[in-house]
Structures are given as C-alpha cells and as structure tokens.
Coordinates of N, CA and C in Angstrom, one line a residue:
M28 N 213.9 115.7 214.9 CA 212.8 116.2 214.1 C 212.1 117.3 214.9
K29 N 211.8 117.0 216.2 CA 211.2 118.0 217.0 C 212.0 119.3 217.1
M30 N 213.3 119.1 217.1 CA 214.2 120.3 217.2 C 214.1 121.1 216.0
L31 N 214.0 120.5 214.8 CA 213.9 121.2 213.6 C 212.5 122.0 213.5
T32 N 211.5 121.3 213.9 CA 210.2 122.0 214.0 C 210.2 123.1 214.9
K33 N 210.8 123.0 216.0 CA 210.9 124.1 217.0 C 211.7 125.3 216.4
K34 N 212.8 125.0 215.7 CA 213.6 126.0 215.0 C 212.7 126.8 214.0
Y35 N 211.9 126.1 213.2 CA 211.1 126.7 212.2 C 210.0 127.5 212.9
S36 N 209.5 127.1 214.0 CA 208.5 127.8 214.8 C 209.0 129.1 215.3
Y37 N 210.3 129.0 215.9 CA 210.9 130.3 216.4 C 211.2 131.2 215.2
F38 N 211.7 130.7 214.1 CA 212.0 131.5 213.0 C 210.7 132.2 212.5
F39 N 209.6 131.4 212.4 CA 208.3 132.0 211.9 C 207.9 133.1 212.9
L40 N 207.9 132.9 214.2 CA 207.5 133.9 215.1 C 208.4 135.1 215.1
L41 N 209.7 134.9 214.9 CA 210.6 136.0 214.8 C 210.3 136.9 213.6
T42 N 210.1 136.2 212.5 CA 209.8 136.9 211.2 C 208.4 137.6 211.3
F43 N 207.4 137.0 211.9 CA 206.1 137.6 212.1 C 206.3 138.9 212.9
F44 N 207.0 138.8 214.1 CA 207.1 140.0 214.9 C 207.9 141.1 214.3
T45 N 208.9 140.7 213.5 CA 209.7 141.7 212.8 C 208.9 142.5 211.8
I46 N 208.1 141.7 211.0 CA 207.2 142.4 210.0 C 206.2 143.2 210.7
A47 N 205.6 142.7 211.8 CA 204.6 143.4 212.5 C 205.1 144.7 213.1
S48 N 206.3 144.7 213.6 CA 206.9 145.9 214.3 C 207.3 146.9 213.2
V49 N 207.7 146.5 212.0 CA 208.1 147.4 211.0 C 206.9 148.1 210.4
S50 N 205.8 147.3 210.2 CA 204.6 147.8 209.6 C 203.8 148.7 210.6
C51 N 204.0 148.5 211.9 CA 203.3 149.3 212.9 C 204.0 150.5 213.3
N52 N 205.0 150.9 212.6 CA 205.7 152.2 213.0 C 204.8 153.4 212.8
K53 N 203.9 153.3 211.9 CA 203.0 154.4 211.6 C 201.7 154.2 212.5
A54 N 201.3 155.1 213.2 CA 200.1 155.0 214.0 C 198.9 155.1 213.1
L55 N 197.9 154.2 213.3 CA 196.7 154.2 212.5 C 195.8 155.3 213.1
T56 N 195.4 156.2 212.2 CA 194.5 157.3 212.7 C 193.1 157.1 212.2
K57 N 192.2 157.9 212.8 CA 190.8 157.8 212.5 C 190.6 158.1 211.0
Q58 N 191.4 159.1 210.5 CA 191.3 159.5 209.1 C 191.7 158.3 208.2
D59 N 192.7 157.5 208.6 CA 193.2 156.4 207.8 C 192.0 155.4 207.7
V60 N 191.3 155.1 208.8 CA 190.2 154.2 208.8 C 189.1 154.7 208.0
E61 N 188.8 156.0 208.1 CA 187.7 156.6 207.3 C 188.0 156.5 205.8
D62 N 189.3 156.7 205.4 CA 189.7 156.7 204.0 C 189.6 155.2 203.5
Q63 N 190.0 154.3 204.3 CA 189.9 152.9 203.9 C 188.4 152.5 203.7
I64 N 187.5 152.9 204.6 CA 186.1 152.6 204.5 C 185.5 153.3 203.3
K65 N 185.9 154.5 203.0 CA 185.4 155.2 201.8 C 185.9 154.5 200.6
E66 N 187.2 154.1 200.5 CA 187.7 153.4 199.4 C 187.0 152.0 199.2
A67 N 186.7 151.3 200.3 CA 186.0 150.1 200.2 C 184.6 150.3 199.6
R68 N 183.9 151.4 200.1 CA 182.5 151.6 199.6 C 182.6 152.0 198.1
E69 N 183.6 152.8 197.7 CA 183.7 153.1 196.3 C 183.9 151.9 195.4
E70 N 184.8 151.0 195.9 CA 185.0 149.7 195.2 C 183.8 148.9 195.1
T71 N 183.0 148.8 196.2 CA 181.8 148.1 196.2 C 180.8 148.6 195.2
E72 N 180.6 150.0 195.2 CA 179.7 150.6 194.2 C 180.2 150.3 192.8
E73 N 181.5 150.4 192.5 CA 182.0 150.1 191.2 C 181.6 148.6 190.8
A74 N 181.8 147.7 191.8 CA 181.5 146.3 191.5 C 180.0 146.1 191.3
Q75 N 179.2 146.8 192.0 CA 177.8 146.7 191.8 C 177.4 147.2 190.4
E76 N 178.0 148.3 190.0 CA 177.7 148.8 188.7 C 178.1 147.9 187.6
E77 N 179.3 147.3 187.8 CA 179.8 146.3 186.8 C 178.8 145.1 186.7
V78 N 178.3 144.7 187.9 CA 177.3 143.6 187.9 C 176.0 144.0 187.1
R79 N 175.6 145.2 187.4 CA 174.4 145.7 186.7 C 174.6 145.7 185.2
E80 N 175.7 146.2 184.8 CA 176.1 146.3 183.3 C 176.2 144.8 182.7
A81 N 176.7 143.9 183.5 CA 176.9 142.5 183.0 C 175.5 141.9 182.8
I82 N 174.6 142.2 183.8 CA 173.2 141.7 183.7 C 172.5 142.2 182.5
E83 N 172.7 143.5 182.2 CA 172.0 144.2 181.1 C 172.6 143.6 179.8
L84 N 173.9 143.4 179.7 CA 174.5 142.8 178.5 C 173.9 141.3 178.3
R85 N 173.8 140.6 179.4 CA 173.3 139.2 179.3 C 171.9 139.3 178.8
E86 N 171.0 140.2 179.3 CA 169.6 140.3 178.9 C 169.6 140.7 177.4
Q87 N 170.4 141.6 177.0 CA 170.4 142.0 175.6 C 170.8 140.8 174.7
F88 N 171.8 140.0 175.2 CA 172.3 138.9 174.4 C 171.1 137.9 174.3
Y89 N 170.4 137.6 175.4 CA 169.3 136.7 175.3 C 168.2 137.2 174.3
E90 N 167.9 138.5 174.4 CA 166.9 139.1 173.5 C 167.4 139.0 172.0
D91 N 168.6 139.3 171.8 CA 169.1 139.2 170.4 C 169.2 137.8 169.9
D92 N 169.6 136.9 170.8 CA 169.6 135.5 170.4 C 168.2 134.9 170.1
R93 N 167.3 135.3 170.9 CA 165.9 134.9 170.7 C 165.4 135.4 169.4
E94 N 165.6 136.7 169.2 CA 165.2 137.3 167.9 C 165.8 136.6 166.7
T95 N 167.1 136.3 166.8 CA 167.7 135.7 165.7 C 167.2 134.3 165.4
R96 N 167.0 133.5 166.5 CA 166.4 132.2 166.3 C 165.0 132.2 165.8
I97 N 164.2 133.1 166.3 CA 162.8 133.2 165.8 C 162.8 133.6 164.4
S98 N 163.6 134.5 164.0 CA 163.7 134.9 162.6 C 164.1 133.7 161.7
E99 N 165.1 132.9 162.2 CA 165.5 131.7 161.4 C 164.3 130.8 161.3
L100 N 163.6 130.6 162.4 CA 162.4 129.7 162.3 C 161.4 130.2 161.3
E101 N 161.1 131.5 161.3 CA 160.2 132.1 160.4 C 160.6 132.0 159.0
G102 N 161.9 132.1 158.7 CA 162.4 131.9 157.4 C 162.2 130.5 156.9
R103 N 162.5 129.5 157.8 CA 162.2 128.1 157.4 C 160.7 127.9 157.2
S104 N 159.9 128.6 158.0 CA 158.4 128.4 157.8 C 158.0 129.0 156.5
K105 N 158.6 130.1 156.0 CA 158.3 130.6 154.7 C 158.7 129.7 153.6
D106 N 159.9 129.0 153.8 CA 160.3 128.0 152.8 C 159.3 126.9 152.7
I107 N 158.8 126.5 153.9 CA 157.8 125.4 153.9 C 156.5 125.8 153.1
D108 N 156.1 127.1 153.3 CA 155.0 127.6 152.5 C 155.2 127.5 151.0
K109 N 156.4 127.9 150.6 CA 156.8 127.8 149.2 C 156.8 126.4 148.7
R110 N 157.4 125.5 149.5 CA 157.5 124.1 149.1 C 156.1 123.5 149.0
I111 N 155.2 123.8 149.9 CA 153.8 123.3 149.8 C 153.1 123.8 148.6
G112 N 153.3 125.1 148.3 CA 152.8 125.7 147.0 C 153.3 124.9 145.8
D113 N 154.6 124.6 145.8 CA 155.2 123.9 144.7 C 154.6 122.5 144.6
L114 N 154.3 121.9 145.8 CA 153.7 120.5 145.8 C 152.3 120.6 145.2
K115 N 151.6 121.6 145.5 CA 150.2 121.7 144.9 C 150.3 121.8 143.4
K116 N 151.2 122.6 142.9 CA 151.4 122.7 141.4 C 151.8 121.4 140.8
T117 N 152.7 120.7 141.4 CA 153.2 119.5 140.9 C 152.2 118.3 141.0
S118 N 151.4 118.4 142.1 CA 150.4 117.3 142.3 C 149.4 117.3 141.2
R119 N 149.1 118.4 140.5 CA 148.1 118.4 139.5 C 148.6 117.6 138.2
K120 N 149.8 117.3 138.2 CA 150.4 116.7 137.0 C 150.5 115.1 137.2
V121 N 150.2 114.6 138.4 CA 150.3 113.2 138.6 C 149.0 112.5 138.2
N122 N 149.0 111.2 138.2 CA 147.8 110.4 137.8 C 146.8 110.6 138.8
E123 N 145.5 110.4 138.4 CA 144.4 110.6 139.3 C 144.3 109.7 140.5
A124 N 144.8 108.5 140.4 CA 144.8 107.6 141.5 C 145.7 108.1 142.7
A125 N 146.8 108.6 142.3 CA 147.8 109.1 143.4 C 147.4 110.5 143.8
Q126 N 146.7 111.3 143.0 CA 146.4 112.7 143.3 C 145.6 112.8 144.6
S127 N 144.7 112.0 144.8 CA 143.9 112.1 146.0 C 144.7 111.9 147.3
D128 N 145.6 110.9 147.3 CA 146.5 110.7 148.4 C 147.4 111.9 148.6
I129 N 148.0 112.4 147.5 CA 148.9 113.5 147.6 C 148.2 114.8 148.1
E130 N 147.0 115.1 147.6 CA 146.2 116.2 148.1 C 145.9 116.1 149.6
S131 N 145.6 114.9 150.0 CA 145.3 114.7 151.4 C 146.6 115.0 152.3
A132 N 147.7 114.5 151.8 CA 149.0 114.7 152.5 C 149.3 116.2 152.5
I133 N 149.0 116.9 151.4 CA 149.3 118.4 151.4 C 148.4 119.1 152.4
E134 N 147.1 118.7 152.5 CA 146.2 119.3 153.5 C 146.7 119.1 154.9
E135 N 147.2 117.9 155.2 CA 147.8 117.6 156.5 C 149.0 118.5 156.7
L136 N 149.9 118.7 155.7 CA 151.0 119.6 155.8 C 150.6 121.0 156.1
E137 N 149.5 121.5 155.5 CA 149.1 122.8 155.7 C 148.5 123.0 157.1
D138 N 147.8 121.9 157.6 CA 147.4 122.0 159.0 C 148.5 122.1 160.0
E139 N 149.5 121.3 159.8 CA 150.7 121.3 160.6 C 151.4 122.6 160.5
K140 N 151.4 123.2 159.3 CA 152.1 124.5 159.1 C 151.3 125.6 159.9
E141 N 150.0 125.5 160.0 CA 149.2 126.5 160.8 C 149.6 126.3 162.2
D142 N 149.8 125.1 162.7 CA 150.2 124.9 164.1 C 151.5 125.6 164.4
I143 N 152.4 125.5 163.4 CA 153.8 126.1 163.6 C 153.6 127.6 163.6
N144 N 152.8 128.2 162.8 CA 152.5 129.6 162.8 C 152.0 130.1 164.1
E145 N 151.1 129.3 164.7 CA 150.6 129.7 166.0 C 151.7 129.6 167.1
K146 N 152.5 128.6 167.0 CA 153.6 128.4 168.0 C 154.6 129.6 167.8
L147 N 154.9 130.0 166.6 CA 155.8 131.1 166.4 C 155.2 132.4 167.0
Q148 N 153.9 132.6 166.9 CA 153.3 133.8 167.5 C 153.4 133.7 169.0
T149 N 153.2 132.5 169.6 CA 153.3 132.3 171.0 C 154.8 132.5 171.5
A150 N 155.7 132.0 170.7 CA 157.1 132.2 171.0 C 157.5 133.7 171.1
R151 N 157.0 134.5 170.3 CA 157.3 135.9 170.3 C 156.8 136.6 171.6
S152 N 155.7 136.0 172.2 CA 155.2 136.7 173.4 C 155.6 136.0 174.7
I153 N 156.3 134.9 174.6 CA 156.9 134.2 175.8 C 158.0 135.0 176.4
T154 N 158.2 135.0 177.7 CA 159.3 135.8 178.3 C 160.6 135.2 177.8
K155 N 161.7 136.0 177.9 CA 163.0 135.6 177.4 C 163.5 134.3 178.0
E156 N 163.2 134.2 179.3 CA 163.8 133.1 180.1 C 163.1 131.7 179.7
D157 N 161.8 131.8 179.3 CA 161.0 130.6 179.1 C 160.9 130.1 177.6
W158 N 161.5 130.8 176.7 CA 161.2 130.6 175.3 C 162.0 129.5 174.7
T159 N 163.1 129.0 175.3 CA 163.9 128.0 174.7 C 163.2 126.7 174.4
T160 N 162.3 126.3 175.4 CA 161.5 125.1 175.2 C 160.6 125.2 174.0
S161 N 160.0 126.4 173.8 CA 159.1 126.7 172.7 C 159.9 126.6 171.4
Y162 N 161.1 127.2 171.4 CA 162.0 127.1 170.2 C 162.3 125.7 169.8
E163 N 162.6 124.8 170.8 CA 162.9 123.4 170.5 C 161.7 122.7 169.9
E164 N 160.5 123.0 170.4 CA 159.3 122.4 169.9 C 159.0 122.8 168.4
I165 N 159.2 124.1 168.2 CA 158.9 124.6 166.8 C 160.0 124.1 165.9
N166 N 161.2 124.1 166.3 CA 162.3 123.6 165.4 C 162.1 122.1 165.1
E167 N 161.6 121.3 166.0 CA 161.3 119.9 165.8 C 160.1 119.7 164.8
A168 N 159.1 120.6 165.0 CA 157.9 120.5 164.2 C 158.3 120.9 162.7
I169 N 159.1 121.9 162.6 CA 159.5 122.3 161.2 C 160.3 121.2 160.6
A170 N 161.2 120.6 161.3 CA 162.0 119.5 160.8 C 161.1 118.3 160.3
R171 N 160.1 118.0 161.1 CA 159.1 117.0 160.8 C 158.4 117.3 159.4
I172 N 157.9 118.5 159.3 CA 157.2 118.9 158.1 C 158.2 118.9 156.9
E173 N 159.4 119.4 157.1 CA 160.4 119.3 156.0 C 160.6 117.9 155.5
A174 N 160.7 117.0 156.5 CA 160.9 115.6 156.1 C 159.6 115.0 155.4
E175 N 158.4 115.4 155.9 CA 157.2 114.9 155.2 C 157.1 115.5 153.8
I176 N 157.5 116.8 153.6 CA 157.5 117.4 152.3 C 158.4 116.6 151.4
D177 N 159.6 116.2 151.9 CA 160.6 115.5 151.1 C 159.9 114.1 150.7
R178 N 159.2 113.5 151.6 CA 158.6 112.2 151.2 C 157.5 112.4 150.2
V179 N 156.7 113.5 150.3 CA 155.6 113.7 149.3 C 156.2 114.1 148.0
E180 N 157.3 114.9 148.0 CA 158.0 115.2 146.7 C 158.5 114.0 146.1
E181 N 159.1 113.1 146.9 CA 159.6 111.8 146.3 C 158.5 111.0 145.7
S182 N 157.3 110.9 146.5 CA 156.2 110.2 146.0 C 155.7 110.8 144.7
I183 N 155.6 112.1 144.6 CA 155.2 112.7 143.3 C 156.1 112.4 142.2
S184 N 157.4 112.4 142.4 CA 158.4 112.2 141.4 C 158.3 110.7 140.9
E185 N 157.8 109.8 141.8 CA 157.7 108.4 141.4 C 156.5 108.2 140.5
N186 N 155.5 109.1 140.6 CA 154.2 108.9 139.9 C 154.3 109.8 138.7

C-alpha cells in the first residue's frame, strides 16, 4: 500500500513540475502584471456597479410592493365605508328594539374604521424597511372589521 502511495506521489510531483515548466516558458513581465491588475480593477468596478444596480432594483421592488399593498388596503377600507353606509340604510328598517344595538355596533365600526384610516396614513410615511409590521396590523384590523360587519349584517337580516 505504501508503495502505491509513493508511486502516486511521484506521479503527482512529476505532473506538477511538467505543467509548471511548460507554463513558465514565457517570462512574466511588468506589463503582464500591470495588465492583470488593470483587468482585476475593471472587473471589480463592474461587479460594484452590478451590486449598485441590484440594490436599486431591490429598493424599487420594495417601494412598488409597498405601494401595491397599501393601495389594496385602501381599497378594502373603501369597501368597508360602503358596507357601513349600507348597514346604516338597512338598520332603519329593523324593529326599534334591535335598532339601538345595531346603531351602537355601527358607531363602533366607524370608530375602528377611523383608526384604520390613521394607520394607513402612518403606513404611507413609514420607511420602506419598517412598514411590513404596520401592513400586518392594518390587514388584521380590516379583517376584524369585515368580520364584525358580516355579524351585524347577519343580525339585521334576522330582525
């Protein structure tokens, strides 16, 4: 086994020296070194430019994504306004005993809706990096209001 390892070691060394001697036939000049340095600098500058472009694209993506999500939340918020308006109209038609409770629920919905409007305004002014938490809060608040409106609508339809 040692003999085999020794043979491979000699073979490896012989191959290494053969390759080294063939590749070293040309003398390395100062100009060659300067050319290699210049080429390395150019490649580094290109890589840095690509990194800058990638960062700009990422920033634009975050901005576009944020704008899209905020617009989606604002659309849902407008739908809530419409549904609250519809609830007000419908609540006038229910019996007087239930009307007081329904009007109270509608007032609470309007208060919660105002909170959402304030959060949306805040979300527009928050930096791109920090706004996702705000988005999640607003999204959850809108979902809660939508569920509450569904319950009030169901209550109205029962009366």
